[in-house]
Tab-separated table of C-alpha atoms and ligand atoms in Angstrom:
chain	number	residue	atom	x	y	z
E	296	UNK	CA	0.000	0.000	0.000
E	297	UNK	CA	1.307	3.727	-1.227
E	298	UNK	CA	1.945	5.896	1.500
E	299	UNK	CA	-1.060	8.341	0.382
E	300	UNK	CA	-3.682	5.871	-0.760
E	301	UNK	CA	-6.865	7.174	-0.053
E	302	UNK	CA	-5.913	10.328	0.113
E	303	UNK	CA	-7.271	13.412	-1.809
E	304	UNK	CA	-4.793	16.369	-2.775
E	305	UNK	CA	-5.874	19.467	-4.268
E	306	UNK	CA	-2.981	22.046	-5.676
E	307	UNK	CA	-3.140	25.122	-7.208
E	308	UNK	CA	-0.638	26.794	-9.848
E	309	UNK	CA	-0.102	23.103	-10.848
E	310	UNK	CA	0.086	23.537	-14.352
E	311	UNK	CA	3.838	24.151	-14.140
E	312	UNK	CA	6.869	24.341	-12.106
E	313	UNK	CA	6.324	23.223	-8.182
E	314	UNK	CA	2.893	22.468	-8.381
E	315	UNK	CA	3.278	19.949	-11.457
E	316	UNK	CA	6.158	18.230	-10.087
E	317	UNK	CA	4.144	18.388	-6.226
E	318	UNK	CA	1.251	16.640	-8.416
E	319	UNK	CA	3.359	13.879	-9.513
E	320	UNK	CA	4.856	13.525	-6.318
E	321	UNK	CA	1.638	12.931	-4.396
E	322	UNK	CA	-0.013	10.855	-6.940
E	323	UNK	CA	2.980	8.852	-6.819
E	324	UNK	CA	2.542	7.752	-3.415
E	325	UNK	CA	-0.746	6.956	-4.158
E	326	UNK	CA	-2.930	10.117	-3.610
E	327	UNK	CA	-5.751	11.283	-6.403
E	328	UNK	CA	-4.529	14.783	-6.783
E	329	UNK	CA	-6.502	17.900	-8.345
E	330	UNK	CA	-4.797	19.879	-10.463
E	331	UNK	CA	-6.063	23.788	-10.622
E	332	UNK	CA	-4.707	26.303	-12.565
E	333	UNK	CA	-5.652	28.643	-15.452
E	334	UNK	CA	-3.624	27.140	-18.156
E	335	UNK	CA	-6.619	23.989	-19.597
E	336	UNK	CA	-3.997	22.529	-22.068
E	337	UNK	CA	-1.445	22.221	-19.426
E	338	UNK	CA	-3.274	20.716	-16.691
E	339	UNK	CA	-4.699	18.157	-19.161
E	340	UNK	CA	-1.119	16.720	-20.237
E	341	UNK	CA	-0.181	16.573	-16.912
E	342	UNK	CA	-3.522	14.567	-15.932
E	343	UNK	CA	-3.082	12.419	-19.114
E	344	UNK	CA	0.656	11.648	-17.582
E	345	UNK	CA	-0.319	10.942	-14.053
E	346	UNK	CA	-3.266	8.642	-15.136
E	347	UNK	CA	-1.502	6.699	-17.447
E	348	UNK	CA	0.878	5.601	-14.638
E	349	UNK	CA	0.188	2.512	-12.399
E	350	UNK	CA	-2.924	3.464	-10.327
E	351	UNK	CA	-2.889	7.296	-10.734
E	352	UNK	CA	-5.765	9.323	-10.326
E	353	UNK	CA	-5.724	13.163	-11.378
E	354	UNK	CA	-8.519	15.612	-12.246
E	355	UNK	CA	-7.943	18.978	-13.813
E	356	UNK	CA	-10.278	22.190	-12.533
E	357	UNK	CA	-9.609	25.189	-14.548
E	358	UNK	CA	-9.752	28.113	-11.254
E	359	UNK	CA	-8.048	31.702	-11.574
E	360	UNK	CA	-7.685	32.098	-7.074
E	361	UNK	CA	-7.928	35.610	-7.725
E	362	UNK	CA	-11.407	35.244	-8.240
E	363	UNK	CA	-13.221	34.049	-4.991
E	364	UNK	CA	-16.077	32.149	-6.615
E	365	UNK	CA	-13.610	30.146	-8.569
E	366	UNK	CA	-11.760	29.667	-5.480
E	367	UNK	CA	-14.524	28.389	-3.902
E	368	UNK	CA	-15.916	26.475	-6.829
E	369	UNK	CA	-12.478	24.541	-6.736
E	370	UNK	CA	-13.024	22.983	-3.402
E	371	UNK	CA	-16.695	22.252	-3.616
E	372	UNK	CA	-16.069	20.765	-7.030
E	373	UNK	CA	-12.825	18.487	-5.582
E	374	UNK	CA	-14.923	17.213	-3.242
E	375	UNK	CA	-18.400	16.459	-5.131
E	376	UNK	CA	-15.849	14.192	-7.457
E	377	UNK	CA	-13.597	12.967	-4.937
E	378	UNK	CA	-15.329	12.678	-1.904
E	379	UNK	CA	-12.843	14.490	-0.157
E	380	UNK	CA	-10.158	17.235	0.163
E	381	UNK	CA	-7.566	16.076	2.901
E	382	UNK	CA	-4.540	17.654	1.171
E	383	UNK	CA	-4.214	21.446	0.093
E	384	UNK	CA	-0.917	23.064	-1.231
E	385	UNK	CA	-1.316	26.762	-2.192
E	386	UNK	CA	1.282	26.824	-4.101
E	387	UNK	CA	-0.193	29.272	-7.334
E	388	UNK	CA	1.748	32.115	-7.433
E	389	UNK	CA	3.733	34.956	-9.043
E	390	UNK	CA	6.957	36.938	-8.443
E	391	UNK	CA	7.679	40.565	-10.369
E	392	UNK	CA	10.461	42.313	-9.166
E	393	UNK	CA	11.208	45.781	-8.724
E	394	UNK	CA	12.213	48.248	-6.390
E	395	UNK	CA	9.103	50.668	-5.172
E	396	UNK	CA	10.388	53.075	-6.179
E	397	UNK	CA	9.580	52.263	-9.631
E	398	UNK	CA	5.659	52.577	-8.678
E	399	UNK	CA	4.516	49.035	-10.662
E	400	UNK	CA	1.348	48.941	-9.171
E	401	UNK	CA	-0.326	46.946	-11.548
E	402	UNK	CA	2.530	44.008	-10.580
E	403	UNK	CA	2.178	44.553	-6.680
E	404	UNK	CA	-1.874	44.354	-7.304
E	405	UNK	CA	-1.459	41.039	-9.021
E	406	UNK	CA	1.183	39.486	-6.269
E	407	UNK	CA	-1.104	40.645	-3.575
E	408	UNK	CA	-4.356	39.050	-5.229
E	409	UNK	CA	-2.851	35.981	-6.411
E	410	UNK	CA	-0.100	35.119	-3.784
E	411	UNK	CA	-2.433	36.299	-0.586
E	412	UNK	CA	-5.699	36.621	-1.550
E	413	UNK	CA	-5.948	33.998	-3.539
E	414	UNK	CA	-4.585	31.391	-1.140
E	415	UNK	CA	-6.840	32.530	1.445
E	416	UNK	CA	-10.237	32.059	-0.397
E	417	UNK	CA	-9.483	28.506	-1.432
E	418	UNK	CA	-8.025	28.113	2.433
E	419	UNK	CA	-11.162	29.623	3.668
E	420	UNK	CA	-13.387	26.886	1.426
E	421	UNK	CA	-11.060	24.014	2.485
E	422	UNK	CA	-11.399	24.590	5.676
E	423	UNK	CA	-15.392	24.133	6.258
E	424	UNK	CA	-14.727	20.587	4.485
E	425	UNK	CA	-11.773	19.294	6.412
E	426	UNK	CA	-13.388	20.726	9.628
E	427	UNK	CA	-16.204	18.169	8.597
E	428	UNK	CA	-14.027	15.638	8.110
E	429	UNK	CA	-11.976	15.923	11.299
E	430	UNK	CA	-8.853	16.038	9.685
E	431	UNK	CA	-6.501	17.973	6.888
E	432	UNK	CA	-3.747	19.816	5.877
E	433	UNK	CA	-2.640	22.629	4.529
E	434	UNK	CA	0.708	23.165	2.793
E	435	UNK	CA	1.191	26.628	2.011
E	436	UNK	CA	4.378	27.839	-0.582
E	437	UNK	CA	6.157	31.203	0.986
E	438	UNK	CA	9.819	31.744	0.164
E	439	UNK	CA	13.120	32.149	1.783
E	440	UNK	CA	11.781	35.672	0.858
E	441	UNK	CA	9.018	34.959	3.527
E	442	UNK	CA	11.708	35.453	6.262
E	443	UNK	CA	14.223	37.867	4.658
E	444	UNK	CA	13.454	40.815	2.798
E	445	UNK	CA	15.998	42.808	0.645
E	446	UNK	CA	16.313	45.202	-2.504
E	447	UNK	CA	13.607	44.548	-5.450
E	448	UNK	CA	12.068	42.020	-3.499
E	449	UNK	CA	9.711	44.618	-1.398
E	450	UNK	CA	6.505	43.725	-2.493
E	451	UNK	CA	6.644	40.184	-3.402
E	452	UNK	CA	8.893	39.816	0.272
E	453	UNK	CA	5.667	41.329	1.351
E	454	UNK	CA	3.418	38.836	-0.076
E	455	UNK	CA	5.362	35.892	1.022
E	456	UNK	CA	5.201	37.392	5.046
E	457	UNK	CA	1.653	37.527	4.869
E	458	UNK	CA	1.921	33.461	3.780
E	459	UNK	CA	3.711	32.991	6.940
E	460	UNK	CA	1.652	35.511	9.319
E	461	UNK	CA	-1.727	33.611	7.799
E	462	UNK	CA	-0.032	30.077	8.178
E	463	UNK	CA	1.116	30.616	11.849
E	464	UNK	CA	-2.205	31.684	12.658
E	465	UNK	CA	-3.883	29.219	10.783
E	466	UNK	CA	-2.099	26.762	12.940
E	467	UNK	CA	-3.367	28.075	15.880
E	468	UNK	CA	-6.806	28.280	15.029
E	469	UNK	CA	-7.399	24.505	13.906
E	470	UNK	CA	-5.473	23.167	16.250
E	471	UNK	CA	-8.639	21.271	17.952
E	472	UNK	CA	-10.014	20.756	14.264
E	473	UNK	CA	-7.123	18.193	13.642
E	474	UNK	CA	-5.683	20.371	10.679
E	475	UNK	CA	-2.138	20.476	10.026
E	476	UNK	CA	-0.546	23.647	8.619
E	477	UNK	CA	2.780	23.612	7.058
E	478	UNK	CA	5.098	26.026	5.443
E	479	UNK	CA	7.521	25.904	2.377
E	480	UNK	CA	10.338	28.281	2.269
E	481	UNK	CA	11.921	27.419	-1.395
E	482	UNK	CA	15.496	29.378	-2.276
E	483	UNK	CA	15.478	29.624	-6.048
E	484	UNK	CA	14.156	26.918	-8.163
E	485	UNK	CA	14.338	26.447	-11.577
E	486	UNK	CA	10.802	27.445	-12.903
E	487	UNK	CA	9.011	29.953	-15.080
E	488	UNK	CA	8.360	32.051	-11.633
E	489	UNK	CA	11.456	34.878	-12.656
E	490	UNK	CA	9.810	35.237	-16.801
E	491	UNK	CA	7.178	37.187	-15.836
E	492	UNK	CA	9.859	40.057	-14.503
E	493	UNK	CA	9.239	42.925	-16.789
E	494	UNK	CA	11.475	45.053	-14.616
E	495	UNK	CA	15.113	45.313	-16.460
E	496	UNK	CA	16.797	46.252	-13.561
E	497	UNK	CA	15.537	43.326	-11.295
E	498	UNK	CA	15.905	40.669	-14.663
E	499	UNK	CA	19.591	41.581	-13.866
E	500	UNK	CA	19.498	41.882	-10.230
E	501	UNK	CA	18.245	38.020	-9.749
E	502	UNK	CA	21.223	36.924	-12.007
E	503	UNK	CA	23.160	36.189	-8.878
E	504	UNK	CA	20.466	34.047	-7.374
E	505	UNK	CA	18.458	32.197	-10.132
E	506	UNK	CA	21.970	31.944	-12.213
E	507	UNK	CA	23.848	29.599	-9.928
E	508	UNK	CA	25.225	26.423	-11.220
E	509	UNK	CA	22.618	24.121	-9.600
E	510	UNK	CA	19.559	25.573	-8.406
E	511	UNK	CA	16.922	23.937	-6.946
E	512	UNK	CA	14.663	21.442	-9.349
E	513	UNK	CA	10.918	21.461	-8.437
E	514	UNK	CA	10.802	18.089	-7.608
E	515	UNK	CA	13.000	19.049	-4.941
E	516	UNK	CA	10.692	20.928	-3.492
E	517	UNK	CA	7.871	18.280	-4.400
E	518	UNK	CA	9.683	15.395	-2.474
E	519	UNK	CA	9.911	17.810	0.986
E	520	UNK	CA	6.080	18.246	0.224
E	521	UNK	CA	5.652	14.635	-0.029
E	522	UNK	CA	7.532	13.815	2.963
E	523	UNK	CA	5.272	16.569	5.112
E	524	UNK	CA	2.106	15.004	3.802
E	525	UNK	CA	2.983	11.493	4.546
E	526	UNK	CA	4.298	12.206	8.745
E	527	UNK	CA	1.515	10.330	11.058
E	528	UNK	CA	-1.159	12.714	12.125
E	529	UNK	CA	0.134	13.630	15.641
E	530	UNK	CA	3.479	14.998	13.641
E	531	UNK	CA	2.856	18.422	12.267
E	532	UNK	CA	6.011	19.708	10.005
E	533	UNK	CA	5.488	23.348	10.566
E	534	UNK	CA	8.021	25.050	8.180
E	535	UNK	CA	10.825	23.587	5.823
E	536	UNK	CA	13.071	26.387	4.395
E	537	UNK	CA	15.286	24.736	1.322
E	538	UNK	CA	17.678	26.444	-0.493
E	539	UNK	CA	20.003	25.641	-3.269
E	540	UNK	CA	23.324	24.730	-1.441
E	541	UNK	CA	24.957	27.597	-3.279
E	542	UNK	CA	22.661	30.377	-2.010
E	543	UNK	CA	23.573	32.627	0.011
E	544	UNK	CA	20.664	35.060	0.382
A	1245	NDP	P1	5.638	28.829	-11.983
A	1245	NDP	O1	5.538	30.152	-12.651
A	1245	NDP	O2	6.191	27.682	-12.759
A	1245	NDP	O3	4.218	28.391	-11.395
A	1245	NDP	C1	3.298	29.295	-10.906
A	1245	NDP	C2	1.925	28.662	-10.988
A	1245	NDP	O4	0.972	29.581	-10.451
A	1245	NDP	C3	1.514	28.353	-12.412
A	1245	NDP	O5	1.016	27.053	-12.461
A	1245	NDP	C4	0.420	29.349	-12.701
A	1245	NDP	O6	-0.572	28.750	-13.526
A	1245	NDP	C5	-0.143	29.586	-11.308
A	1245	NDP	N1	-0.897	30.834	-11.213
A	1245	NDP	C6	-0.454	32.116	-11.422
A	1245	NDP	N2	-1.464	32.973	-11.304
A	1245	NDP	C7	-2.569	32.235	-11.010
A	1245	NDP	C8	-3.932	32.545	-10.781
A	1245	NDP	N3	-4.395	33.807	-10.841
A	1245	NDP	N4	-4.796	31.535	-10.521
A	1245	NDP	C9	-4.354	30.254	-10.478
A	1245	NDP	N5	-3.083	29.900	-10.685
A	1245	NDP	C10	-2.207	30.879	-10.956
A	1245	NDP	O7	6.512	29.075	-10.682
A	1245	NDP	P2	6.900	28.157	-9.415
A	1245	NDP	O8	6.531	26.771	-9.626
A	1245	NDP	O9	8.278	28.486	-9.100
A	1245	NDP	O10	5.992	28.823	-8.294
A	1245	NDP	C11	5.194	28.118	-7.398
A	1245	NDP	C12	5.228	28.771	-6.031
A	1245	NDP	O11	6.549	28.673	-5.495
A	1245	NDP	C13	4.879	30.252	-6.022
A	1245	NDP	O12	4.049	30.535	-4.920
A	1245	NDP	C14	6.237	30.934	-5.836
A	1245	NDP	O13	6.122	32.184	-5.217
A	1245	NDP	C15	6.934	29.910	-4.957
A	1245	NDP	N6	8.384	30.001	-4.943
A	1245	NDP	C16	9.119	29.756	-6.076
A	1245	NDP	C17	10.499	29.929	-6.057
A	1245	NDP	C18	11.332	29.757	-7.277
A	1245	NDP	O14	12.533	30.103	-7.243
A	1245	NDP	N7	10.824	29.236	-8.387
A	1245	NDP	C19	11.206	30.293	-4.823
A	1245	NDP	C20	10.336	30.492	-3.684
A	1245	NDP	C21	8.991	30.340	-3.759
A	1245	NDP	P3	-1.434	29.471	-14.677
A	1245	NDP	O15	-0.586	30.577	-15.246
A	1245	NDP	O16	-1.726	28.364	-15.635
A	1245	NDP	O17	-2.666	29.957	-13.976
């Protein structure tokens, strides 16, 4: 028997980077995982790939978290197909750099509604149905730039300390509920997260970071994921920070 058998995962931003490989990962240890994004074509090769491995269950749900009836749609949707929602990693999520002085409002808008709104409407909904259950967890993607904040990182730093603030009390508050609450503190990882920097200055500025010989892959992130979701239920893996062995910042 897999590790996760029986168990339902739901991730967002899983049509790429992190959340693809976290997909894999779960479904691999035997979970039926939901894959949300807004990218259709995406999420249905990656479906196609988990199903046609031994046993694999996956179900794509087209949801923009930005937009709090999708949000909510997403959860109540997981579990009218699946029965249940025991697993949820908000990991959907963007990073444009910049320093504030440069005034990119439109950018700090879009990190703030998709990195911290966004995770806490489909938190909210997933909630109410692992409350019901009696058990759950939540896995929720911050940064190393959750703890440490720094030049051109202001805003999105700022986005990724709310993760943690709303994590930490999340723990707290469903303690008695049975609901585990972990965070993910990633150092760079080789995704399409840096691409959608339109700001020349910070394209440069992350050249230090993101061009390292051997960043982190996302399935390195996806295996610490893994491991979290698979502990016994009286162990609660509060935060994993992971960077690439060559970061320094
Ligand atoms: P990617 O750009 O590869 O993935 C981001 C995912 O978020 C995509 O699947 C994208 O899907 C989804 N997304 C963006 N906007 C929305 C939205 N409005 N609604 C739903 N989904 C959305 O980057 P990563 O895999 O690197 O990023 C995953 C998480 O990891 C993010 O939270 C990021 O901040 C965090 N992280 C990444 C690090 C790195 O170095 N890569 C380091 C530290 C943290 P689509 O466009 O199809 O909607």
């Amino acid at each position: 028997m897999a590790k996760l058998d029986g168990k339902v995962a739901v991730i967002t931003g899983a049509s790429s980077g992190i959340g693809e490989a976290t997909a894999e990962a779960l479904a691999a240890e035997g979970a039926s995982v939901v894959v949300a994004a807004r990218r259709e074509d995406r999420l249905s090769d990656l479906v196609e790939r988990i199903n046609g491995k031994n046993g694999g269950k996956a179900l794509s749900l087209e949801c923009d978290v930005t937009d709090e009836e999708q949000a909510h749609a997403l959860i109540r949707r997981a579990k009218d197909e699946l029965g249940r929602v025991d697993v949820l990693v908000n990991n959907a999520g963007v990073m444009q750099l910049s320093k504030i002085e440069k005034g990119l409002s439109d950018e700090w808008r879009t990190m703030f509604d998709v990195n911290v709104l966004g995770l806490l409407y489909v938190t909210e909904a997933a909630v109410q149905v692992m409350k019901e259950q009696g058990s759950g967890h939540l896995i929720n993607i911050s940064s190393v730039a959750g703890r440490k904040s720094g030049p051109l990182r202001g805003a999105y730093a700022g986005t990724k300390f709310a993760v943690n603030a709303i994590s930490e009390a999340l723990r707290v508050e469903l303690l008695e509920d049975n609901i585990r609450v972990t965070v993910v503190e990633p150092g760079a990882v080789e995704t399409e997260l840096p691409d959608h920097i339109t700001d020349e200055e910070a394209k440069e500025g992350i050249k230090s970071i993101y061009g390292l010989d051997d960043i982190l892959q996302p399935e390195d992130i996806a295996n610490a994921i893994a491991y979290c979701v698979a502990q016994p239920e009286r162990v609660s893996v509060n935060e994993i920070l992971i960077r690439p062995t060559q970061q320094g910042n």
